[in-house]
């Protein structure tokens, strides 16, 4: 089972995606939602998702900003340990 974190500044977006995943993707378990890149960074670190469903445009930073921030914190030669779906 894949553990998924949903990141979107619009609550209706994460709720809708969660319903679609539950209906059509029974092997995907939604382990959390985040509504800003700061919140997403905290939840990625604490929840260790397998896949991140990531909105691109959000207030106070984009999905790409989040990925850059997370990548900068990795030791040299390491990669992010989750897949990303925009």
mmCIF file of N, CA and C in Angstrom:
data_model
loop_
_atom_site.group_PDB
_atom_site.id
_atom_site.type_symbol
_atom_site.label_atom_id
_atom_site.label_comp_id
_atom_site.label_asym_id
_atom_site.label_seq_id
_atom_site.Cartn_x
_atom_site.Cartn_y
_atom_site.Cartn_z
ATOM 1 N N UNK A 1 0.847 -1.178 0.000
ATOM 2 C CA UNK A 1 0.000 0.000 0.000
ATOM 3 C C UNK A 1 0.893 1.242 0.000
ATOM 4 N N UNK A 2 0.555 2.203 -0.840
ATOM 5 C CA UNK A 2 1.283 3.465 -0.910
ATOM 6 C C UNK A 2 0.695 4.466 0.076
ATOM 7 N N UNK A 3 1.573 5.127 0.821
ATOM 8 C CA UNK A 3 1.147 6.178 1.745
ATOM 9 C C UNK A 3 1.241 7.512 1.006
ATOM 10 N N UNK A 4 0.139 8.267 0.982
ATOM 11 C CA UNK A 4 0.077 9.510 0.219
ATOM 12 C C UNK A 4 -0.175 10.711 1.121
ATOM 13 N N UNK A 5 0.498 11.804 0.789
ATOM 14 C CA UNK A 5 0.249 13.098 1.419
ATOM 15 C C UNK A 5 -0.297 14.022 0.341
ATOM 16 N N UNK A 6 -1.403 14.696 0.633
ATOM 17 C CA UNK A 6 -2.047 15.595 -0.318
ATOM 18 C C UNK A 6 -1.723 17.036 0.063
ATOM 19 N N UNK A 7 -1.195 17.810 -0.886
ATOM 20 C CA UNK A 7 -0.795 19.190 -0.610
ATOM 21 C C UNK A 7 -1.497 20.120 -1.597
ATOM 22 N N UNK A 8 -2.372 20.954 -1.068
ATOM 23 C CA UNK A 8 -3.102 21.931 -1.882
ATOM 24 C C UNK A 8 -3.592 23.018 -0.935
ATOM 25 N N UNK A 9 -3.492 24.277 -1.342
ATOM 26 C CA UNK A 9 -3.966 25.356 -0.480
ATOM 27 C C UNK A 9 -5.483 25.398 -0.389
ATOM 28 N N UNK A 10 -6.167 24.754 -1.311
ATOM 29 C CA UNK A 10 -7.630 24.722 -1.288
ATOM 30 C C UNK A 10 -8.102 23.424 -0.634
ATOM 31 N N UNK A 11 -8.788 23.553 0.474
ATOM 32 C CA UNK A 11 -9.256 22.383 1.219
ATOM 33 C C UNK A 11 -10.168 21.524 0.354
ATOM 34 N N UNK A 12 -10.993 22.151 -0.476
ATOM 35 C CA UNK A 12 -11.883 21.381 -1.351
ATOM 36 C C UNK A 12 -11.077 20.521 -2.329
ATOM 37 N N UNK A 13 -9.893 20.987 -2.717
ATOM 38 C CA UNK A 13 -9.036 20.214 -3.620
ATOM 39 C C UNK A 13 -8.524 18.943 -2.970
ATOM 40 N N UNK A 14 -8.071 19.048 -1.731
ATOM 41 C CA UNK A 14 -7.562 17.847 -1.060
ATOM 42 C C UNK A 14 -8.695 16.895 -0.705
ATOM 43 N N UNK A 15 -9.837 17.441 -0.300
ATOM 44 C CA UNK A 15 -10.989 16.584 0.033
ATOM 45 C C UNK A 15 -11.473 15.822 -1.200
ATOM 46 N N UNK A 16 -11.557 16.526 -2.333
ATOM 47 C CA UNK A 16 -11.997 15.886 -3.571
ATOM 48 C C UNK A 16 -11.037 14.809 -4.032
ATOM 49 N N UNK A 17 -9.746 15.104 -3.972
ATOM 50 C CA UNK A 17 -8.746 14.114 -4.370
ATOM 51 C C UNK A 17 -8.777 12.909 -3.441
ATOM 52 N N UNK A 18 -8.950 13.151 -2.160
ATOM 53 C CA UNK A 18 -9.020 12.039 -1.209
ATOM 54 C C UNK A 18 -10.189 11.100 -1.544
ATOM 55 N N UNK A 19 -11.326 11.665 -1.902
ATOM 56 C CA UNK A 19 -12.489 10.855 -2.279
ATOM 57 C C UNK A 19 -12.210 10.047 -3.548
ATOM 58 N N UNK A 20 -11.588 10.680 -4.545
ATOM 59 C CA UNK A 20 -11.265 9.977 -5.786
ATOM 60 C C UNK A 20 -10.268 8.841 -5.548
ATOM 61 N N UNK A 21 -9.266 9.090 -4.737
ATOM 62 C CA UNK A 21 -8.284 8.046 -4.436
ATOM 63 C C UNK A 21 -8.936 6.879 -3.698
ATOM 64 N N UNK A 22 -9.817 7.182 -2.755
ATOM 65 C CA UNK A 22 -10.507 6.119 -2.011
ATOM 66 C C UNK A 22 -11.364 5.260 -2.945
ATOM 67 N N UNK A 23 -11.993 5.902 -3.909
ATOM 68 C CA UNK A 23 -12.884 5.180 -4.818
ATOM 69 C C UNK A 23 -12.126 4.388 -5.880
ATOM 70 N N UNK A 24 -11.096 4.993 -6.485
ATOM 71 C CA UNK A 24 -10.450 4.391 -7.647
ATOM 72 C C UNK A 24 -9.060 3.806 -7.392
ATOM 73 N N UNK A 25 -8.482 4.097 -6.264
ATOM 74 C CA UNK A 25 -7.121 3.632 -5.973
ATOM 75 C C UNK A 25 -7.061 3.026 -4.567
ATOM 76 N N UNK A 26 -7.603 1.831 -4.397
ATOM 77 C CA UNK A 26 -7.666 1.237 -3.057
ATOM 78 C C UNK A 26 -6.287 0.934 -2.457
ATOM 79 N N UNK A 27 -5.246 0.913 -3.259
ATOM 80 C CA UNK A 27 -3.900 0.654 -2.746
ATOM 81 C C UNK A 27 -3.182 1.929 -2.307
ATOM 82 N N UNK A 28 -3.891 3.056 -2.329
ATOM 83 C CA UNK A 28 -3.310 4.328 -1.879
ATOM 84 C C UNK A 28 -4.019 4.739 -0.587
ATOM 85 N N UNK A 29 -3.233 4.898 0.464
ATOM 86 C CA UNK A 29 -3.744 5.319 1.762
ATOM 87 C C UNK A 29 -3.351 6.770 1.991
ATOM 88 N N UNK A 30 -4.333 7.646 2.131
ATOM 89 C CA UNK A 30 -4.048 9.050 2.411
ATOM 90 C C UNK A 30 -3.718 9.173 3.894
ATOM 91 N N UNK A 31 -2.459 9.559 4.180
ATOM 92 C CA UNK A 31 -2.007 9.643 5.572
ATOM 93 C C UNK A 31 -2.038 11.067 6.111
ATOM 94 N N UNK A 32 -2.334 12.025 5.232
ATOM 95 C CA UNK A 32 -2.418 13.401 5.698
ATOM 96 C C UNK A 32 -2.646 14.383 4.584
ATOM 97 N N UNK A 33 -2.953 15.607 5.015
ATOM 98 C CA UNK A 33 -3.150 16.713 4.088
ATOM 99 C C UNK A 33 -2.387 17.913 4.612
ATOM 100 N N UNK A 34 -1.908 18.746 3.706
ATOM 101 C CA UNK A 34 -1.246 19.999 4.067
ATOM 102 C C UNK A 34 -1.772 21.088 3.151
ATOM 103 N N UNK A 35 -1.871 22.297 3.699
ATOM 104 C CA UNK A 35 -2.461 23.392 2.928
ATOM 105 C C UNK A 35 -1.504 24.568 2.726
ATOM 106 N N UNK A 36 -0.226 24.344 3.006
ATOM 107 C CA UNK A 36 0.822 25.331 2.727
ATOM 108 C C UNK A 36 2.139 24.568 2.577
ATOM 109 N N UNK A 37 3.151 25.226 2.011
ATOM 110 C CA UNK A 37 4.417 24.514 1.854
ATOM 111 C C UNK A 37 5.110 24.312 3.203
ATOM 112 N N UNK A 38 4.910 25.226 4.150
ATOM 113 C CA UNK A 38 5.489 25.037 5.480
ATOM 114 C C UNK A 38 4.890 23.819 6.173
ATOM 115 N N UNK A 39 3.565 23.720 6.121
ATOM 116 C CA UNK A 39 2.879 22.573 6.713
ATOM 117 C C UNK A 39 3.270 21.285 5.996
ATOM 118 N N UNK A 40 3.390 21.346 4.677
ATOM 119 C CA UNK A 40 3.773 20.158 3.903
ATOM 120 C C UNK A 40 5.161 19.676 4.292
ATOM 121 N N UNK A 41 6.096 20.589 4.453
ATOM 122 C CA UNK A 41 7.458 20.201 4.830
ATOM 123 C C UNK A 41 7.459 19.473 6.180
ATOM 124 N N UNK A 42 6.720 19.983 7.128
ATOM 125 C CA UNK A 42 6.629 19.335 8.446
ATOM 126 C C UNK A 42 6.026 17.941 8.338
ATOM 127 N N UNK A 43 4.952 17.814 7.556
ATOM 128 C CA UNK A 43 4.276 16.517 7.441
ATOM 129 C C UNK A 43 5.096 15.515 6.637
ATOM 130 N N UNK A 44 5.817 15.974 5.632
ATOM 131 C CA UNK A 44 6.687 15.063 4.879
ATOM 132 C C UNK A 44 7.721 14.464 5.822
ATOM 133 N N UNK A 45 8.303 15.311 6.651
ATOM 134 C CA UNK A 45 9.335 14.873 7.586
ATOM 135 C C UNK A 45 8.771 13.902 8.622
ATOM 136 N N UNK A 46 7.592 14.188 9.141
ATOM 137 C CA UNK A 46 7.041 13.350 10.208
ATOM 138 C C UNK A 46 6.310 12.103 9.708
ATOM 139 N N UNK A 47 5.671 12.194 8.533
ATOM 140 C CA UNK A 47 4.843 11.077 8.056
ATOM 141 C C UNK A 47 5.546 10.155 7.069
ATOM 142 N N UNK A 48 6.604 10.641 6.433
ATOM 143 C CA UNK A 48 7.376 9.836 5.475
ATOM 144 C C UNK A 48 6.493 9.189 4.401
ATOM 145 N N UNK A 49 5.819 10.009 3.578
ATOM 146 C CA UNK A 49 4.936 9.450 2.544
ATOM 147 C C UNK A 49 5.734 8.790 1.411
ATOM 148 N N UNK A 50 5.055 7.892 0.692
ATOM 149 C CA UNK A 50 5.632 7.276 -0.507
ATOM 150 C C UNK A 50 5.389 8.147 -1.735
ATOM 151 N N UNK A 51 4.274 8.881 -1.708
ATOM 152 C CA UNK A 51 3.896 9.721 -2.847
ATOM 153 C C UNK A 51 3.296 11.018 -2.318
ATOM 154 N N UNK A 52 3.609 12.100 -3.019
ATOM 155 C CA UNK A 52 3.132 13.428 -2.672
ATOM 156 C C UNK A 52 2.288 13.940 -3.829
ATOM 157 N N UNK A 53 1.012 14.197 -3.582
ATOM 158 C CA UNK A 53 0.151 14.832 -4.574
ATOM 159 C C UNK A 53 0.255 16.327 -4.299
ATOM 160 N N UNK A 54 0.886 17.060 -5.211
ATOM 161 C CA UNK A 54 1.343 18.410 -4.927
ATOM 162 C C UNK A 54 0.754 19.433 -5.885
ATOM 163 N N UNK A 55 0.104 20.437 -5.318
ATOM 164 C CA UNK A 55 -0.378 21.589 -6.090
ATOM 165 C C UNK A 55 0.834 22.434 -6.475
ATOM 166 N N UNK A 56 0.810 23.032 -7.638
ATOM 167 C CA UNK A 56 1.946 23.839 -8.074
ATOM 168 C C UNK A 56 1.850 25.255 -7.519
ATOM 169 N N UNK A 57 0.744 25.920 -7.735
ATOM 170 C CA UNK A 57 0.588 27.315 -7.305
ATOM 171 C C UNK A 57 -0.145 27.389 -5.972
ATOM 172 N N UNK A 58 0.557 27.943 -4.979
ATOM 173 C CA UNK A 58 -0.041 28.151 -3.663
ATOM 174 C C UNK A 58 0.428 29.504 -3.148
ATOM 175 N N UNK A 59 -0.331 30.105 -2.236
ATOM 176 C CA UNK A 59 0.149 31.349 -1.632
ATOM 177 C C UNK A 59 1.441 31.091 -0.853
ATOM 178 N N UNK A 60 2.322 32.035 -0.851
ATOM 179 C CA UNK A 60 3.569 31.983 -0.071
ATOM 180 C C UNK A 60 4.544 30.918 -0.554
ATOM 181 N N UNK A 61 4.417 30.470 -1.792
ATOM 182 C CA UNK A 61 5.378 29.529 -2.349
ATOM 183 C C UNK A 61 4.703 28.483 -3.205
ATOM 184 N N UNK A 62 5.455 27.960 -4.150
ATOM 185 C CA UNK A 62 4.915 26.951 -5.071
ATOM 186 C C UNK A 62 5.338 25.547 -4.646
ATOM 187 N N UNK A 63 4.756 24.566 -5.300
ATOM 188 C CA UNK A 63 5.174 23.186 -5.086
ATOM 189 C C UNK A 63 6.646 22.996 -5.417
ATOM 190 N N UNK A 64 7.133 23.718 -6.426
ATOM 191 C CA UNK A 64 8.545 23.642 -6.788
ATOM 192 C C UNK A 64 9.428 24.226 -5.678
ATOM 193 N N UNK A 65 8.945 25.289 -5.027
ATOM 194 C CA UNK A 65 9.683 25.857 -3.892
ATOM 195 C C UNK A 65 9.828 24.821 -2.773
ATOM 196 N N UNK A 66 8.769 24.098 -2.521
ATOM 197 C CA UNK A 66 8.806 23.056 -1.493
ATOM 198 C C UNK A 66 9.844 21.993 -1.843
ATOM 199 N N UNK A 67 9.837 21.530 -3.071
ATOM 200 C CA UNK A 67 10.793 20.493 -3.471
ATOM 201 C C UNK A 67 12.229 20.994 -3.405
ATOM 202 N N UNK A 68 12.460 22.249 -3.812
ATOM 203 C CA UNK A 68 13.806 22.825 -3.706
ATOM 204 C C UNK A 68 14.249 22.883 -2.246
ATOM 205 N N UNK A 69 13.354 23.324 -1.378
ATOM 206 C CA UNK A 69 13.659 23.428 0.043
ATOM 207 C C UNK A 69 14.007 22.063 0.628
ATOM 208 N N UNK A 70 13.213 21.055 0.281
ATOM 209 C CA UNK A 70 13.448 19.708 0.803
ATOM 210 C C UNK A 70 14.760 19.134 0.271
ATOM 211 N N UNK A 71 15.055 19.386 -1.000
ATOM 212 C CA UNK A 71 16.276 18.869 -1.618
ATOM 213 C C UNK A 71 17.521 19.499 -0.999
ATOM 214 N N UNK A 72 17.467 20.785 -0.683
ATOM 215 C CA UNK A 72 18.618 21.476 -0.084
ATOM 216 C C UNK A 72 18.983 20.902 1.286
ATOM 217 N N UNK A 73 18.028 20.322 1.980
ATOM 218 C CA UNK A 73 18.286 19.791 3.316
ATOM 219 C C UNK A 73 18.881 18.378 3.293
ATOM 220 N N UNK A 74 18.925 17.771 2.114
ATOM 221 C CA UNK A 74 19.445 16.405 2.004
ATOM 222 C C UNK A 74 20.972 16.402 2.005
ATOM 223 N N UNK A 75 21.569 15.351 2.556
ATOM 224 C CA UNK A 75 23.026 15.207 2.444
ATOM 225 C C UNK A 75 23.414 15.020 0.974
ATOM 226 N N UNK A 76 24.653 15.363 0.650
ATOM 227 C CA UNK A 76 25.149 15.235 -0.725
ATOM 228 C C UNK A 76 24.945 13.818 -1.243
ATOM 229 N N UNK A 77 24.436 13.708 -2.470
ATOM 230 C CA UNK A 77 24.238 12.409 -3.100
ATOM 231 C C UNK A 77 22.908 11.746 -2.772
ATOM 232 N N UNK A 78 22.153 12.273 -1.827
ATOM 233 C CA UNK A 78 20.851 11.688 -1.468
ATOM 234 C C UNK A 78 19.755 12.298 -2.327
ATOM 235 N N UNK A 79 18.676 11.533 -2.496
ATOM 236 C CA UNK A 79 17.525 11.997 -3.261
ATOM 237 C C UNK A 79 16.294 11.985 -2.358
ATOM 238 N N UNK A 80 15.268 12.698 -2.782
ATOM 239 C CA UNK A 80 14.006 12.657 -2.053
ATOM 240 C C UNK A 80 13.478 11.237 -2.070
ATOM 241 N N UNK A 81 12.882 10.804 -0.970
ATOM 242 C CA UNK A 81 12.446 9.415 -0.870
ATOM 243 C C UNK A 81 10.953 9.236 -1.107
ATOM 244 N N UNK A 82 10.393 10.085 -1.966
ATOM 245 C CA UNK A 82 8.979 9.967 -2.334
ATOM 246 C C UNK A 82 8.817 10.386 -3.789
ATOM 247 N N UNK A 83 7.753 9.906 -4.389
ATOM 248 C CA UNK A 83 7.392 10.291 -5.750
ATOM 249 C C UNK A 83 6.470 11.502 -5.683
ATOM 250 N N UNK A 84 6.402 12.276 -6.761
ATOM 251 C CA UNK A 84 5.593 13.481 -6.802
ATOM 252 C C UNK A 84 4.622 13.396 -7.971
ATOM 253 N N UNK A 85 3.366 13.737 -7.702
ATOM 254 C CA UNK A 85 2.337 13.868 -8.729
ATOM 255 C C UNK A 85 1.819 15.299 -8.648
ATOM 256 N N UNK A 86 1.980 16.047 -9.746
ATOM 257 C CA UNK A 86 1.483 17.424 -9.771
ATOM 258 C C UNK A 86 0.055 17.445 -10.258
#
